[in-house]
XYZ file of C-alpha atoms in Angstrom:
688
model
C 66.789 112.736 128.677
C 70.216 111.023 128.091
C 71.715 110.354 124.811
C 74.522 107.796 124.245
C 76.504 109.753 121.726
C 78.210 107.239 119.814
C 77.799 108.920 116.484
C 79.506 111.992 117.959
C 82.671 110.072 119.014
C 83.048 108.188 115.709
C 82.792 111.483 113.804
C 85.252 113.291 115.901
C 87.736 110.435 115.274
C 87.128 110.245 111.624
C 88.037 114.143 111.184
C 92.071 113.592 111.298
C 94.746 116.006 110.693
C 96.417 117.196 107.310
C 99.841 115.775 106.788
C 101.458 118.106 104.138
C 104.212 115.491 102.934
C 103.412 113.614 99.934
C 103.944 109.824 100.250
C 103.908 107.191 97.396
C 105.497 103.992 98.979
C 104.111 101.793 96.264
C 105.357 101.701 92.453
C 103.580 99.709 89.844
C 104.759 98.174 86.483
C 102.214 97.233 84.054
C 103.018 94.649 81.496
C 101.116 92.345 79.134
C 102.058 88.699 78.702
C 101.050 86.777 75.565
C 99.780 83.147 76.605
C 99.256 81.770 73.000
C 95.917 80.825 71.479
C 94.741 84.552 71.476
C 94.863 84.628 75.109
C 96.740 87.361 77.336
C 97.531 88.241 80.650
C 97.519 91.916 82.151
C 99.922 91.926 84.809
C 100.464 94.762 87.310
C 103.277 94.370 89.662
C 103.600 96.401 92.724
C 107.016 97.216 94.520
C 106.282 98.230 98.189
C 108.544 100.344 100.214
C 109.967 98.653 103.267
C 107.487 98.741 106.203
C 104.481 99.403 103.972
C 101.780 96.931 102.750
C 98.772 96.798 100.677
C 95.609 94.894 101.528
C 94.628 91.645 99.591
C 91.342 91.351 97.356
C 90.512 88.815 99.947
C 90.487 91.392 103.100
C 87.472 90.374 105.477
C 84.570 92.658 105.368
C 84.976 95.966 107.568
C 88.545 95.324 108.151
C 89.909 97.828 105.839
C 89.668 98.373 102.015
C 90.396 95.390 99.817
C 92.518 95.790 96.638
C 90.278 95.943 93.375
C 91.984 95.342 89.984
C 89.737 95.846 86.877
C 90.901 95.508 83.108
C 88.861 96.463 80.344
C 89.096 98.131 76.724
C 88.186 97.978 73.270
C 87.909 94.433 71.739
C 88.909 92.757 75.093
C 86.885 90.024 76.618
C 87.855 89.033 80.322
C 88.583 85.391 81.215
C 87.671 84.787 84.828
C 88.349 86.976 87.623
C 91.779 88.511 88.621
C 94.208 86.768 90.848
C 96.970 87.884 93.240
C 100.580 86.674 93.434
C 103.158 87.209 96.182
C 103.773 86.315 99.771
C 100.317 86.722 101.661
C 100.514 87.672 105.221
C 97.597 87.283 107.723
C 97.303 88.546 111.272
C 94.760 89.632 113.883
C 94.265 93.519 114.068
C 93.093 94.882 117.418
C 92.065 98.056 115.615
C 89.463 96.203 113.394
C 88.592 93.266 115.679
C 89.412 90.823 113.045
C 91.911 89.278 110.768
C 93.604 91.289 108.042
C 95.177 90.114 104.808
C 97.945 91.941 103.026
C 101.130 92.056 100.994
C 104.488 93.561 101.995
C 107.516 94.179 99.759
C 105.844 93.130 96.605
C 102.658 92.014 95.163
C 101.194 91.044 91.663
C 97.700 91.350 90.017
C 96.842 89.241 87.009
C 93.771 89.230 84.824
C 93.578 86.874 81.817
C 91.737 88.130 78.836
C 91.410 87.390 75.135
C 90.750 89.375 71.819
C 87.171 89.509 70.591
C 88.361 89.644 67.173
C 91.941 88.135 66.979
C 92.864 89.521 64.010
C 92.639 93.307 65.425
C 94.551 95.163 68.067
C 92.992 95.613 71.609
C 93.383 98.657 73.813
C 93.856 97.539 77.353
C 92.841 99.851 80.290
C 93.825 98.575 83.782
C 92.835 100.217 86.806
C 93.630 99.260 90.475
C 92.104 100.811 93.805
C 94.094 100.053 96.801
C 95.120 101.500 100.205
C 98.636 101.598 101.654
C 99.516 101.323 105.390
C 102.491 100.834 107.797
C 102.517 100.254 111.376
C 101.662 103.939 112.201
C 99.544 105.185 109.418
C 97.143 104.353 106.349
C 97.300 106.576 103.346
C 94.068 107.650 101.479
C 92.666 104.841 99.110
C 94.011 105.405 95.588
C 92.985 104.707 92.093
C 95.499 104.589 89.136
C 95.122 103.655 85.783
C 97.288 102.069 82.998
C 96.980 101.674 79.190
C 98.583 99.518 76.844
C 97.749 98.298 73.254
C 97.803 94.750 72.355
C 98.546 93.757 68.785
C 98.346 90.245 67.560
C 101.178 88.694 65.579
C 100.905 89.151 62.118
C 98.443 91.820 61.978
C 101.056 94.710 61.183
C 104.299 94.880 59.404
C 107.093 96.140 61.685
C 107.467 99.938 61.370
C 110.518 101.402 59.348
C 113.099 103.077 60.943
C 111.917 106.502 60.249
C 108.537 105.489 61.386
C 109.737 104.327 64.588
C 111.745 107.620 65.147
C 108.440 109.658 64.386
C 106.682 107.221 66.691
C 109.104 107.796 69.359
C 108.829 111.567 69.045
C 105.180 111.430 69.192
C 105.401 109.171 72.342
C 106.720 112.202 74.224
C 104.008 114.387 73.719
C 101.032 114.237 76.078
C 97.866 112.393 74.996
C 94.881 114.788 74.224
C 93.302 112.993 77.045
C 95.969 113.031 79.534
C 98.316 115.564 81.229
C 101.795 114.838 82.265
C 103.663 115.308 85.458
C 106.768 113.951 84.020
C 109.412 116.846 83.420
C 109.397 117.757 79.745
C 112.083 119.933 77.791
C 109.411 122.212 76.013
C 110.087 125.790 77.074
C 106.922 127.854 78.210
C 108.270 130.608 76.400
C 107.075 129.033 73.113
C 103.758 127.848 74.562
C 101.612 130.727 73.387
C 98.795 128.262 73.055
C 99.316 125.999 76.162
C 97.247 123.025 76.597
C 95.059 123.704 79.603
C 95.249 119.880 80.456
C 99.044 120.040 80.571
C 99.491 120.747 84.234
C 103.089 120.106 84.703
C 104.748 123.113 83.168
C 108.435 122.504 82.183
C 109.671 126.035 82.754
C 108.451 125.891 86.364
C 111.653 125.341 88.507
C 111.215 125.950 92.169
C 114.727 124.875 92.904
C 116.071 127.479 90.779
C 114.307 130.623 91.094
C 115.631 133.886 89.251
C 116.377 135.562 92.430
C 116.683 134.622 96.102
C 115.617 137.944 97.536
C 112.377 138.804 99.649
C 111.660 135.239 100.815
C 112.557 133.141 104.000
C 111.251 129.894 104.848
C 108.316 128.808 102.864
C 106.753 126.618 105.743
C 103.736 127.185 107.576
C 104.246 128.307 111.176
C 102.040 125.929 113.055
C 101.030 128.012 116.293
C 101.079 125.077 118.674
C 101.182 127.086 121.608
C 98.219 129.053 120.816
C 96.318 125.813 120.711
C 97.901 124.834 124.248
C 96.636 128.169 125.515
C 93.246 127.588 124.043
C 93.094 124.128 125.504
C 94.276 125.275 128.926
C 91.593 128.242 128.858
C 88.985 125.482 127.888
C 90.068 123.216 130.681
C 89.533 126.010 133.230
C 86.244 126.890 132.138
C 85.389 123.090 132.044
C 86.343 122.893 135.556
C 83.782 125.658 136.651
C 80.864 123.450 135.069
C 78.409 121.594 137.463
C 79.826 118.261 136.249
C 83.400 118.873 137.475
C 83.499 121.742 139.911
C 81.846 119.908 142.793
C 84.158 116.959 142.433
C 87.119 119.243 143.144
C 86.939 119.526 146.801
C 85.574 115.803 147.266
C 88.802 114.489 145.149
C 91.332 116.628 146.948
C 90.025 115.923 150.374
C 89.923 112.074 149.534
C 93.861 112.306 148.989
C 94.742 114.726 151.689
C 92.473 113.764 154.403
C 91.429 110.175 153.849
C 95.171 109.014 153.949
C 96.943 108.230 157.379
C 100.244 109.376 155.865
C 99.617 113.082 154.423
C 102.885 113.148 152.426
C 101.739 109.975 150.658
C 98.349 111.276 150.163
C 99.736 114.531 148.558
C 101.924 112.164 146.168
C 99.119 110.217 145.014
C 96.993 113.569 144.357
C 99.887 114.696 142.201
C 99.981 111.311 140.375
C 96.232 111.629 139.885
C 96.745 115.041 138.227
C 99.460 113.721 135.853
C 97.267 110.753 135.034
C 94.447 113.356 134.098
C 96.845 114.928 131.853
C 98.092 111.887 130.290
C 94.609 110.755 129.523
C 93.571 113.901 127.775
C 96.930 113.560 125.670
C 96.263 110.041 124.953
C 92.766 111.081 123.341
C 94.937 112.640 120.408
C 97.005 109.365 119.737
C 94.396 107.941 117.296
C 94.628 110.982 115.153
C 98.434 110.614 114.824
C 97.956 106.761 114.322
C 95.794 107.614 111.110
C 97.172 110.964 110.070
C 98.431 109.386 106.928
C 95.114 109.146 105.486
C 94.711 112.931 106.194
C 97.341 113.823 103.612
C 94.645 113.404 101.015
C 91.455 112.545 102.621
C 91.432 115.433 105.502
C 91.312 118.209 103.004
C 88.149 116.431 101.655
C 86.654 116.220 105.048
C 87.367 119.696 106.186
C 85.779 121.171 102.980
C 83.177 118.327 102.373
C 79.735 120.151 102.240
C 77.673 117.396 104.033
C 80.315 116.948 106.800
C 80.404 120.610 107.492
C 76.627 120.405 107.746
C 76.849 117.798 110.012
C 79.187 119.559 112.216
C 76.579 122.354 112.204
C 74.182 120.118 113.527
C 76.239 118.566 116.031
C 77.306 121.815 117.637
C 73.526 123.020 117.498
C 73.100 119.676 119.546
C 76.011 120.618 121.905
C 74.277 123.935 122.569
C 71.093 122.263 123.491
C 72.961 120.228 125.998
C 74.433 123.210 127.477
C 71.262 124.978 127.716
C 69.909 122.128 129.958
C 67.390 120.423 127.565
C 69.182 117.189 127.774
C 72.611 115.505 128.591
C 75.271 114.119 126.527
C 76.698 111.059 128.201
C 78.797 108.270 127.547
C 77.421 104.673 128.039
C 77.037 104.072 131.872
C 78.926 100.676 131.374
C 82.214 102.476 130.669
C 81.972 104.374 133.652
C 81.064 101.403 135.730
C 83.801 99.325 134.508
C 86.351 102.132 135.093
C 84.926 102.915 138.566
C 85.307 98.984 139.560
C 88.974 99.103 138.285
C 89.754 101.640 140.834
C 89.591 98.813 143.559
C 93.002 97.607 142.213
C 94.536 100.207 144.305
C 97.954 101.597 144.193
C 99.123 103.610 140.876
C 96.693 101.656 138.823
C 93.711 102.422 141.003
C 94.905 106.150 140.809
C 94.745 105.973 137.160
C 91.436 104.539 136.784
C 90.100 107.200 139.439
C 91.455 109.760 136.829
C 89.814 108.052 134.101
C 86.329 107.696 135.781
C 86.556 111.525 136.322
C 87.224 112.188 132.498
C 84.233 109.692 131.674
C 81.546 111.035 134.163
C 82.292 114.668 133.384
C 81.870 114.160 129.541
C 78.353 115.760 129.466
C 80.371 119.102 130.202
C 83.628 118.482 128.658
C 82.502 116.811 125.496
C 81.193 119.881 123.793
C 84.170 121.779 124.931
C 86.542 119.194 123.464
C 84.370 118.876 120.181
C 84.848 122.833 119.771
C 88.664 122.228 120.142
C 88.532 119.737 117.367
C 86.350 121.749 114.947
C 88.764 124.669 115.701
C 91.719 122.494 114.849
C 90.083 120.954 111.733
C 89.873 124.631 110.093
C 92.754 126.064 111.649
C 96.002 124.507 110.361
C 97.733 121.878 108.174
C 98.763 119.659 111.142
C 95.649 118.638 112.974
C 97.084 115.775 115.133
C 99.817 118.020 116.624
C 97.307 120.743 117.150
C 94.962 118.514 119.096
C 97.708 117.074 121.274
C 98.640 120.625 122.275
C 94.996 121.529 122.760
C 94.190 118.600 124.673
C 97.518 118.767 126.526
C 96.601 122.150 127.672
C 93.067 120.932 128.685
C 94.622 118.302 130.816
C 97.176 120.626 132.161
C 94.672 123.022 133.604
C 92.918 120.246 135.401
C 96.315 118.697 136.541
C 97.574 122.083 137.832
C 94.222 122.798 139.864
C 94.217 119.304 141.494
C 97.864 119.309 142.190
C 97.974 122.669 143.643
C 94.873 121.976 145.916
C 96.428 118.854 147.008
C 99.735 120.506 147.949
C 97.939 123.574 149.513
C 94.477 122.231 150.675
C 93.818 125.251 152.772
C 92.984 126.850 149.578
C 89.839 124.804 149.274
C 88.384 127.229 151.580
C 88.874 129.964 149.054
C 86.837 128.298 146.388
C 83.354 129.487 145.806
C 80.611 127.313 146.768
C 78.621 125.113 144.324
C 75.511 126.946 143.209
C 73.519 128.301 140.456
C 76.414 130.146 138.906
C 77.722 126.947 137.462
C 74.837 126.433 135.430
C 75.415 129.991 134.160
C 78.618 129.003 133.056
C 76.959 126.106 130.953
C 74.377 128.337 129.407
C 77.156 130.802 128.351
C 78.910 128.044 126.663
C 75.681 127.083 125.042
C 75.555 130.605 123.274
C 79.162 130.111 122.253
C 78.292 126.802 120.620
C 75.388 128.239 118.852
C 77.855 130.851 117.413
C 80.610 128.429 116.356
C 77.841 126.265 114.731
C 77.190 128.793 112.006
C 80.805 128.943 111.037
C 80.499 125.224 109.709
C 77.308 125.928 107.855
C 78.796 128.986 106.465
C 81.727 126.956 105.089
C 79.497 124.376 103.442
C 77.750 127.323 101.776
C 80.994 128.771 100.510
C 82.366 125.287 99.213
C 79.032 124.463 97.582
C 79.240 127.988 95.840
C 75.386 128.493 96.858
C 76.586 131.720 98.628
C 73.228 132.017 100.626
C 74.792 133.019 103.949
C 76.042 136.402 103.081
C 78.465 138.282 105.391
C 75.771 140.490 106.487
C 73.408 137.702 107.271
C 76.253 135.616 109.249
C 76.669 138.855 111.260
C 73.081 139.504 111.943
C 72.944 136.012 113.384
C 75.748 136.465 115.787
C 74.216 139.789 116.725
C 71.074 137.887 117.699
C 73.084 135.230 119.665
C 74.917 138.121 121.438
C 71.656 139.968 122.260
C 70.255 136.641 123.662
C 73.542 136.034 125.753
C 73.159 139.493 127.344
C 69.350 139.214 127.903
C 70.234 136.003 129.756
C 73.053 137.464 131.669
C 70.663 140.293 132.772
C 67.989 137.771 134.061
C 65.599 138.334 131.569
C 65.216 134.772 130.316
C 65.799 131.313 131.906
C 66.682 127.883 130.839
C 65.641 124.682 132.513
C 68.156 124.180 135.087
C 68.332 127.802 136.268
C 66.985 129.066 139.487
C 63.510 130.484 139.435
C 64.641 133.746 140.956
C 68.266 134.006 139.893
C 70.613 136.433 141.732
C 72.110 138.568 139.184
C 75.721 139.099 140.197
C 78.217 141.710 139.412
C 80.046 139.425 137.108
C 76.879 138.467 135.295
C 76.069 142.417 134.799
C 79.597 142.947 133.525
C 79.660 140.118 131.199
C 76.104 141.223 129.927
C 77.471 144.741 129.385
C 80.567 143.187 127.436
C 78.045 141.170 125.503
C 76.122 144.558 124.427
C 79.630 145.891 123.641
C 80.204 142.999 121.314
C 76.837 143.773 119.630
C 77.841 147.296 118.940
C 81.187 145.989 117.383
C 79.267 143.548 115.046
C 77.014 146.387 113.816
C 79.805 148.062 111.942
C 80.006 144.968 109.968
C 76.591 145.778 108.510
C 77.562 149.064 106.902
C 78.746 148.571 103.237
C 82.417 148.969 102.718
C 85.130 147.776 100.236
C 87.650 147.767 103.114
C 87.597 144.902 105.742
C 85.723 145.358 109.216
C 85.397 143.275 112.100
C 89.054 141.968 111.618
C 89.043 140.204 114.988
C 86.669 137.851 113.138
C 88.754 137.435 109.934
C 88.766 133.966 108.617
C 85.217 133.348 110.636
C 83.121 135.383 108.562
C 82.562 134.939 104.892
C 84.762 136.577 102.594
C 83.959 140.459 101.636
C 82.679 139.673 98.336
C 80.202 137.466 99.731
C 77.788 140.193 100.454
C 74.418 141.709 99.778
C 76.461 144.840 98.703
C 78.924 142.864 96.362
C 78.805 140.246 93.568
C 80.518 137.084 94.797
C 81.819 136.766 91.290
C 83.906 139.767 91.783
C 87.171 139.568 93.895
C 87.680 141.258 97.125
C 89.043 144.796 97.811
C 87.888 145.886 94.519
C 89.862 143.369 92.520
C 88.854 140.927 89.997
C 91.264 137.892 90.180
C 91.333 135.324 87.352
C 90.649 131.884 88.545
C 92.535 130.064 85.711
C 96.188 129.960 85.397
C 96.204 129.503 81.613
C 93.954 132.804 81.035
C 96.235 134.502 83.612
C 99.217 133.521 81.420
C 97.699 135.325 78.350
C 96.572 138.597 80.212
C 100.167 138.735 81.817
C 101.636 138.499 78.326
C 99.240 141.197 76.897
C 99.951 143.556 80.153
C 103.697 142.697 80.659
C 103.254 141.806 84.154
C 104.327 139.122 86.422
C 101.601 136.586 87.672
C 100.947 136.142 91.293
C 99.419 132.832 91.898
C 97.092 132.610 94.998
C 96.489 129.009 95.885
C 93.495 129.330 98.128
C 90.299 127.496 99.031
C 86.863 128.295 100.109
C 87.274 126.686 103.598
C 90.789 128.082 104.252
C 90.812 130.556 107.117
C 94.314 131.643 106.844
C 93.665 132.672 103.241
C 90.735 134.903 104.574
C 93.135 136.298 107.198
C 95.724 137.183 104.449
C 93.057 138.968 102.323
C 91.492 141.071 105.024
C 94.466 141.738 107.403
C 97.404 141.818 104.858
C 95.946 142.400 101.409
C 93.918 145.131 102.405
C 96.988 147.113 103.874
C 97.662 150.464 101.919
C 101.041 149.732 100.760
C 100.140 146.001 99.777
C 96.662 146.602 97.873
C 98.284 148.929 95.174
C 100.690 146.263 94.343
C 98.047 143.730 93.833
C 95.984 145.988 91.982
C 98.333 147.480 89.732
C 101.821 145.440 89.439
C 100.745 141.721 89.096
C 98.083 139.604 87.375
C 96.320 137.887 90.374
C 95.615 134.384 89.688
C 93.443 132.723 92.881
C 93.156 129.041 92.157
C 90.661 127.185 94.669
C 91.828 123.824 95.279
C 88.663 122.696 97.352
C 86.270 123.834 94.433
C 83.956 121.077 94.190
C 82.288 122.032 90.963
C 82.724 119.188 88.255
C 84.469 120.045 85.203
C 82.981 119.826 81.884
C 83.026 116.342 80.186
C 85.500 117.756 77.680
C 87.907 119.026 80.289
C 87.756 116.074 82.693
C 91.185 114.350 81.994
C 93.762 112.173 83.782
C 97.203 112.744 84.903
C 100.243 110.819 84.087
C 102.091 109.962 87.533
C 104.977 108.333 85.975
C 105.442 104.567 85.298
C 102.273 104.416 83.406
C 100.183 105.410 86.203
C 97.149 107.456 85.537
C 94.999 109.851 88.014
C 91.442 111.040 86.936
C 90.798 114.934 87.332
C 87.002 115.332 87.860
C 86.865 118.718 89.566
C 88.096 122.306 89.349
C 89.607 121.567 92.797
C 91.339 118.492 91.518
C 92.898 120.483 88.662
C 94.587 123.208 90.722
C 95.299 120.911 93.644
C 97.453 118.580 91.230
C 98.668 121.673 89.343
C 100.065 122.942 92.801
C 101.541 119.822 93.870
C 102.959 118.864 90.282
C 104.633 122.212 89.871
C 105.534 123.440 93.519
C 105.797 120.096 95.518
C 103.301 121.858 98.026
C 99.877 121.233 98.979
C 99.111 123.829 101.589
C 97.208 126.842 101.320
C 97.612 129.797 101.209
C 100.663 129.441 99.054
C 101.848 132.238 96.858
C 104.199 132.116 93.671
C 105.520 134.976 91.510
C 106.154 133.898 87.819
C 107.020 135.691 84.733
C 104.768 135.825 82.007
C 106.723 132.982 80.350
C 106.410 130.674 83.545
C 109.642 131.096 85.297
C 109.650 131.355 89.119
C 111.173 134.765 90.179
C 111.569 134.097 93.978
C 110.988 131.458 96.424
C 107.283 130.893 96.940
C 105.866 131.563 100.541
C 102.967 129.852 102.522
C 100.772 130.365 105.276
C 99.577 133.385 107.133
C 102.510 135.845 107.691
C 103.328 139.426 108.669
C 102.591 142.304 106.316
C 106.034 143.056 106.124
C 107.232 139.800 104.959
C 104.569 139.594 102.231
C 105.415 143.058 101.264
C 109.055 142.066 100.974
C 108.223 138.953 98.803
C 106.070 141.074 96.580
C 108.486 144.018 96.082
C 111.397 141.728 95.504
C 109.701 139.815 92.684
C 107.819 142.698 90.991
C 111.043 144.965 91.097
C 113.221 142.106 89.694
C 110.752 141.604 86.727
C 110.692 145.311 86.064
C 114.503 145.503 85.896
C 115.029 142.368 83.932
C 112.117 142.072 81.643
């Protein structure tokens, strides 16, 4: 049974990379014009940076996100629908397969209204939802809100001078229903009763820390070469599958023996290998083209409960394919068209030969490439570049094998013959896919805070999978495409013994302990406190971090300690690695336990805030953004105060909210983190 797995491809290409830069290429100015006869016009003018554009409200269906402008408020009655002003552009989009309508440089949005009672003021609320794009990327759809009051002429006497001064003073203070991201001058030292909604703290100045010791670059080190190696290994494994391995001697022989000019044949084979590499690299291009969306959306995607459940199902689906119960193939029409294009001959024909190989081998390579994608999603803050390196490594493995065999065709005789061992490779990969699937289900469990998949349950399931793998390798169970009487080779026996060794390694994780075990799986397993032997409400390593910055401030003042802000996430693997590899060290843990107030702020917490805590954030220029969840709150807090939206991110503050030393980000060596902590703690002790 074959499946045309279009859904899989769409899902993979929707999951794009995280862009840590904060982009805001559109600025708005909100005004209200009086038209006379109790009629007004709410005007929102957009100034758009060069090279960027926003879509029109008249955008055709399924070609993007049209701009929507809404006006509402007390004592307001709308007149007609909103209109647009500016130079409208229309062009055909190959990506959408249709016409797009947009504005560049400037655009205006107008909505007429009147006051229901012309003798009373009206509160006008304008909200615009829009998407910004340039020639390379699109940013996440954004919604901002603006507020103004309309006062009919003659309904109020002009304010006196002292009243104006008082009003001006009041206008500088945040509204009870909003939080300000605009810099203020009120020092935190006097803020014994800080308003929890005021997420921009004036005393926090990351450009001028109290000391510069103990820190280096705060940028996350993207280990691209690790993903290149992972991709290369994945490519080598894929070569051993029955979809690809039998094609190696046939393809190489075609170039080396089927050509009257051996030198030309070898050259064409090398070009063939290069095109294979190029095709795999090109698969990552769509992620780069839309990586602007990921700056806001990708964190939502990577921590979305339902999408992680979808990935869990897909990986189970991958496993079933590798076990031989069905095949995952692309539509045959794609392979047929590519195969016909080979007849063009020359370099073009060679390119389509390489493309045909990639397409027809999808049944085996698709799940492996999907695994690389899943690893990149949860592994770093720059998924498009990681995928380029991973796919490049995958294609490089194929290019090297085909290229070397073309240069040294006699080596073909050394290759093992096709046989049942290739299906064994596929089945082993099926067990690997089962194990990886649980990782996504666990993340959905953590983000939703159901905490059903405890650490011990996760380990127990992996033990069962590892036992199943060992039993298979010893020939005690078979799958549909296995030989009826398989020959158990030395290699299978060795791998089976390694599987048993892995089971023994996993078993130690079932023994209760406050100290981390199974550090090789750190970042994959649930946190230490999500356990049958611990309360998930407690912290890890015997610590109870505060999850509210403002409460941490009060504790720090009472205990006279600096605050360590730990910007973290339920779906953050590097955060788990820091906790289990670094925090647990004997010369680090006492500092965290005794010398600082630890505030772990989860930026991906999907729990909605109570209605009285839901608020709006003032982005400046009258723009407002809603804060609906706990994650929204701390994500905006991090961005507003530290101009950073990556995790883990560590900041040391004094109890009065001053930055002690430069914050650090990402997974780092123990000595670097220790230096960062000791510098900040010692400075505070000496200068408090």
